[in-house]
CSV table of C-alpha atoms and ligand atoms in Angstrom, one decimal:
chain,number,residue,atom,x,y,z
X,1,MET,CA,94.1,98.7,67.0
X,2,GLY,CA,94.7,95.3,65.7
X,3,SER,CA,92.7,92.1,65.8
X,4,ALA,CA,90.8,91.3,69.1
X,5,ASP,CA,91.7,94.8,70.2
X,6,ARG,CA,95.3,93.9,70.5
X,7,PRO,CA,97.7,96.8,70.1
X,8,ARG,CA,99.9,96.9,67.0
X,9,LEU,CA,103.6,96.7,67.6
X,10,GLY,CA,105.9,98.0,64.9
X,11,VAL,CA,109.3,96.1,64.8
X,12,ILE,CA,111.6,98.5,63.1
X,13,VAL,CA,114.6,97.0,61.4
X,14,ALA,CA,117.0,99.9,61.2
X,15,SER,CA,119.9,98.6,59.1
X,16,VAL,CA,119.5,98.9,55.3
X,17,ARG,CA,123.0,97.7,54.3
X,18,ASP,CA,123.1,95.1,51.5
X,19,ALA,CA,125.3,92.9,53.7
X,20,ARG,CA,123.4,93.5,56.9
X,21,VAL,CA,122.7,91.1,59.7
X,22,GLY,CA,120.0,93.1,61.4
X,23,HIS,CA,117.1,91.5,59.6
X,24,THR,CA,118.0,88.2,61.3
X,25,LEU,CA,117.5,89.8,64.7
X,26,GLY,CA,114.3,91.5,63.5
X,27,GLU,CA,112.9,88.2,62.4
X,28,TRP,CA,113.7,86.6,65.7
X,29,VAL,CA,112.1,89.5,67.6
X,30,ALA,CA,109.0,89.4,65.4
X,31,ALA,CA,108.6,85.7,66.0
X,32,ARG,CA,108.8,86.3,69.8
X,33,VAL,CA,106.1,89.0,69.5
X,34,ARG,CA,103.8,86.5,67.7
X,35,GLU,CA,104.5,83.9,70.5
X,36,HIS,CA,103.8,86.5,73.2
X,37,GLN,CA,100.3,87.1,71.8
X,38,GLY,CA,100.0,90.5,73.4
X,39,PHE,CA,100.4,92.4,70.1
X,40,ASP,CA,99.7,92.3,66.4
X,41,VAL,CA,103.0,92.8,64.7
X,42,ASP,CA,104.1,94.9,61.8
X,43,VAL,CA,107.7,94.3,60.7
X,44,ILE,CA,108.8,97.7,59.4
X,45,ASP,CA,112.0,97.0,57.5
X,46,LEU,CA,113.6,100.3,56.5
X,47,ALA,CA,115.4,98.5,53.6
X,48,GLU,CA,111.9,97.9,52.1
X,49,VAL,CA,110.1,101.2,52.7
X,50,ALA,CA,112.5,103.5,50.8
X,51,LEU,CA,111.7,106.7,52.7
X,52,PRO,CA,112.5,110.1,51.3
X,53,MET,CA,115.0,112.3,53.2
X,54,THR,CA,113.6,114.9,55.5
X,55,THR,CA,115.2,117.5,53.3
X,56,SER,CA,112.5,116.9,50.7
X,57,GLU,CA,109.6,117.8,53.0
X,58,PRO,CA,109.2,121.6,53.2
X,59,HIS,CA,107.2,121.9,56.4
X,60,HIS,CA,108.0,121.0,60.0
X,61,PRO,CA,106.7,117.4,60.5
X,62,ARG,CA,104.6,118.6,63.5
X,63,THR,CA,102.3,120.3,61.0
X,64,GLY,CA,101.5,116.9,59.3
X,65,GLN,CA,101.6,118.7,55.9
X,66,TYR,CA,103.6,116.1,53.9
X,67,VAL,CA,104.2,116.5,50.2
X,68,ASN,CA,105.7,113.1,49.3
X,69,GLU,CA,103.3,110.1,48.9
X,70,SER,CA,105.9,107.9,50.6
X,71,THR,CA,105.9,110.2,53.7
X,72,LYS,CA,102.1,110.1,53.8
X,73,ALA,CA,102.3,106.3,53.7
X,74,TRP,CA,105.0,106.3,56.4
X,75,SER,CA,102.8,108.6,58.6
X,76,ALA,CA,99.8,106.2,58.3
X,77,ARG,CA,102.0,103.2,59.1
X,78,ILE,CA,103.5,104.7,62.2
X,79,ALA,CA,100.1,106.1,63.3
X,80,ALA,CA,98.6,102.6,63.1
X,81,CYS,CA,101.1,101.3,65.7
X,82,GLN,CA,100.7,101.7,69.4
X,83,ALA,CA,104.2,100.6,70.4
X,84,PHE,CA,107.6,99.9,68.8
X,85,VAL,CA,110.7,97.8,69.1
X,86,ILE,CA,113.7,99.3,67.3
X,87,VAL,CA,116.2,96.7,66.2
X,88,THR,CA,119.4,98.7,65.7
X,89,PRO,CA,123.1,98.3,65.1
X,90,GLU,CA,125.7,100.9,66.1
X,91,TYR,CA,127.5,102.9,63.5
X,92,ASN,CA,130.4,105.1,64.9
X,93,TYR,CA,128.8,105.0,68.3
X,94,GLY,CA,125.4,106.3,67.0
X,95,MET,CA,122.3,105.1,65.4
X,96,PRO,CA,122.3,104.4,61.6
X,97,ALA,CA,121.3,107.4,59.4
X,98,PRO,CA,118.2,105.7,57.9
X,99,LEU,CA,116.8,105.3,61.4
X,100,LYS,CA,117.4,108.9,62.3
X,101,ASN,CA,115.7,110.0,59.0
X,102,ALA,CA,112.8,107.6,59.7
X,103,LEU,CA,112.3,109.1,63.2
X,104,ASP,CA,112.6,112.7,61.9
X,105,LEU,CA,110.3,112.3,59.0
X,106,VAL,CA,107.0,112.4,61.0
X,107,SER,CA,106.3,113.7,64.5
X,108,THR,CA,102.9,113.4,66.2
X,109,GLU,CA,102.5,109.9,64.9
X,110,TRP,CA,105.2,108.8,67.4
X,111,ASN,CA,103.7,110.7,70.4
X,112,TYR,CA,103.0,108.8,73.6
X,113,LYS,CA,104.1,105.5,72.2
X,114,PRO,CA,106.5,103.3,74.1
X,115,VAL,CA,109.6,102.1,72.5
X,116,ALA,CA,112.0,99.2,73.4
X,117,PHE,CA,115.4,98.5,71.8
X,118,ALA,CA,117.1,95.3,70.6
X,119,SER,CA,120.6,96.4,69.8
X,120,TYR,CA,123.6,94.6,68.5
X,121,GLY,CA,127.2,95.2,67.3
X,122,GLY,CA,130.7,94.6,68.5
X,123,ILE,CA,131.7,94.5,72.2
X,124,SER,CA,129.3,97.3,73.2
X,125,GLY,CA,126.2,95.4,71.8
X,126,GLY,CA,125.0,98.6,70.2
X,127,LEU,CA,124.3,100.3,73.6
X,128,ARG,CA,125.7,103.7,72.5
X,129,SER,CA,123.4,103.6,69.5
X,130,VAL,CA,120.5,103.1,71.9
X,131,GLU,CA,121.6,106.0,74.1
X,132,HIS,CA,121.8,108.1,71.0
X,133,ALA,CA,118.3,107.0,69.9
X,134,LYS,CA,116.9,107.7,73.4
X,135,GLN,CA,117.9,111.4,73.0
X,136,VAL,CA,116.0,111.6,69.8
X,137,VAL,CA,112.8,109.8,70.8
X,138,LEU,CA,112.3,112.2,73.8
X,139,PRO,CA,111.2,115.3,71.7
X,140,LEU,CA,109.0,112.9,69.8
X,141,ARG,CA,107.2,112.2,73.1
X,142,MET,CA,108.0,108.6,72.8
X,143,VAL,CA,108.5,106.6,76.1
X,144,PRO,CA,111.6,104.4,76.1
X,145,ILE,CA,111.3,101.4,78.4
X,146,LEU,CA,114.2,99.9,80.4
X,147,GLU,CA,113.9,96.3,79.4
X,148,SER,CA,115.9,95.5,76.3
X,149,VAL,CA,117.8,92.9,74.3
X,150,VAL,CA,121.5,93.3,73.7
X,151,ALA,CA,123.6,91.2,71.3
X,152,PRO,CA,127.4,91.9,71.6
X,153,MET,CA,129.5,90.2,68.9
X,154,VAL,CA,126.4,89.5,67.0
X,155,PHE,CA,128.1,87.8,64.1
X,156,GLU,CA,129.0,84.9,66.4
X,157,GLN,CA,125.3,84.2,66.9
X,158,ILE,CA,124.3,84.2,63.3
X,159,ALA,CA,124.7,81.1,61.1
X,160,ASP,CA,123.0,80.5,57.7
X,161,GLY,CA,121.0,83.7,58.0
X,162,VAL,CA,119.5,82.8,61.4
X,163,PHE,CA,120.0,84.5,64.7
X,164,THR,CA,120.4,82.0,67.6
X,165,PRO,CA,119.8,83.7,71.0
X,166,ASN,CA,121.5,82.8,74.2
X,167,GLU,CA,119.6,82.2,77.4
X,168,VAL,CA,120.0,85.8,78.6
X,169,GLN,CA,118.5,87.1,75.4
X,170,GLN,CA,115.6,84.6,75.5
X,171,GLY,CA,114.7,85.8,79.0
X,172,ALA,CA,115.3,89.5,78.1
X,173,VAL,CA,112.9,89.5,75.1
X,174,LYS,CA,110.1,88.1,77.2
X,175,GLN,CA,110.6,90.7,79.9
X,176,MET,CA,110.8,93.4,77.3
X,177,LEU,CA,107.5,92.4,75.7
X,178,ASP,CA,105.8,92.1,79.1
X,179,GLU,CA,106.9,95.6,80.1
X,180,LEU,CA,106.0,97.0,76.7
X,181,SER,CA,102.6,95.5,77.0
X,182,ARG,CA,102.0,97.1,80.5
X,183,VAL,CA,103.3,100.5,79.4
X,184,THR,CA,101.3,100.4,76.1
X,185,ALA,CA,98.1,99.8,78.1
X,186,ALA,CA,98.9,102.7,80.4
X,187,LEU,CA,99.7,105.1,77.6
X,188,ARG,CA,96.7,104.3,75.4
X,189,PRO,CA,94.5,107.2,76.8
X,190,LEU,CA,97.2,109.7,75.7
X,191,GLN,CA,97.6,108.4,72.2
X,192,GLY,CA,95.7,110.2,69.4
V,201,LIG,C1,129.6,102.3,59.1
V,201,LIG,C2,129.8,101.4,60.2
V,201,LIG,C3,130.2,101.8,61.4
V,201,LIG,C4,130.3,100.9,62.5
V,201,LIG,N1,130.5,101.3,63.8
V,201,LIG,C5,130.5,100.5,64.8
V,201,LIG,C6,130.5,101.0,66.1
V,201,LIG,O1,130.6,102.1,66.4
V,201,LIG,N2,130.4,100.1,67.1
V,201,LIG,C7,130.2,98.7,66.9
V,201,LIG,O2,130.1,97.9,67.8
V,201,LIG,N3,130.2,98.2,65.6
V,201,LIG,C8,130.3,99.1,64.6
V,201,LIG,N4,130.2,98.6,63.3
V,201,LIG,C9,130.2,97.2,63.1
V,201,LIG,C10,128.8,96.7,63.1
V,201,LIG,O3,128.4,96.4,64.5
V,201,LIG,C11,128.5,95.4,62.3
V,201,LIG,O4,129.0,95.7,61.0
V,201,LIG,C12,127.1,95.0,62.2
V,201,LIG,O5,127.0,93.9,61.4
V,201,LIG,C13,126.2,96.1,61.6
V,201,LIG,O6,124.9,95.8,61.5
V,201,LIG,P1,124.2,95.5,60.1
V,201,LIG,O7,125.0,94.4,59.5
V,201,LIG,O8,122.8,95.0,60.5
V,201,LIG,O9,124.2,96.7,59.3
V,201,LIG,C14,130.1,99.5,62.3
V,201,LIG,C15,129.8,99.1,61.0
V,201,LIG,C16,129.6,100.0,59.9
V,201,LIG,C17,129.3,99.5,58.6
């Protein structure tokens, strides 16, 4: 748990492209989490953590027997969070490969932790990516929540490296964090 017994919320920035826009949304979500005051925040930028591929771990992640130091560090970082927001684009109607790898790399560390999504992209706002991710978080025993942030045509909302939310998104992020807070409290007894 974080300071003053506040749960720790991992804000996962899923895009690692050199020319990405996702980090601007990630920064905006993280700032709203700090404002909300219900969580400590860990911004987990997949472009910075440089995770190994699951192919280089010989054992099933459920065993927790990791051979790579970077996997061990990933395991500890995920275990230290009690909830997550995944900030994700949509690539070919699915989640980005680095996000899938990050989810697959460890297992029990995700168990019984609620997850919300802030998605973005073209006209669909990344919703198909979120549906894809929801299938994958189920066997990890994560609990996806309904409330979310959606940013269609995201590039129209970014200027000089800053994401400017509209009114709907401003309301949605607050509702998302309130619900995440409630569900996190309810799931705490099940978390290891
Ligand atoms: C490989 C690739 C596939 C994409 N596929 C989709 C898609 O299926 N749906 C969509 O709305 N946008 C798609 N896009 C456009 C992205 O929404 C847009 O490039 C966005 O900026 C990607 O997020 P990022 O810049 O944070 O990586 C795709 C972009 C890339 C690079």
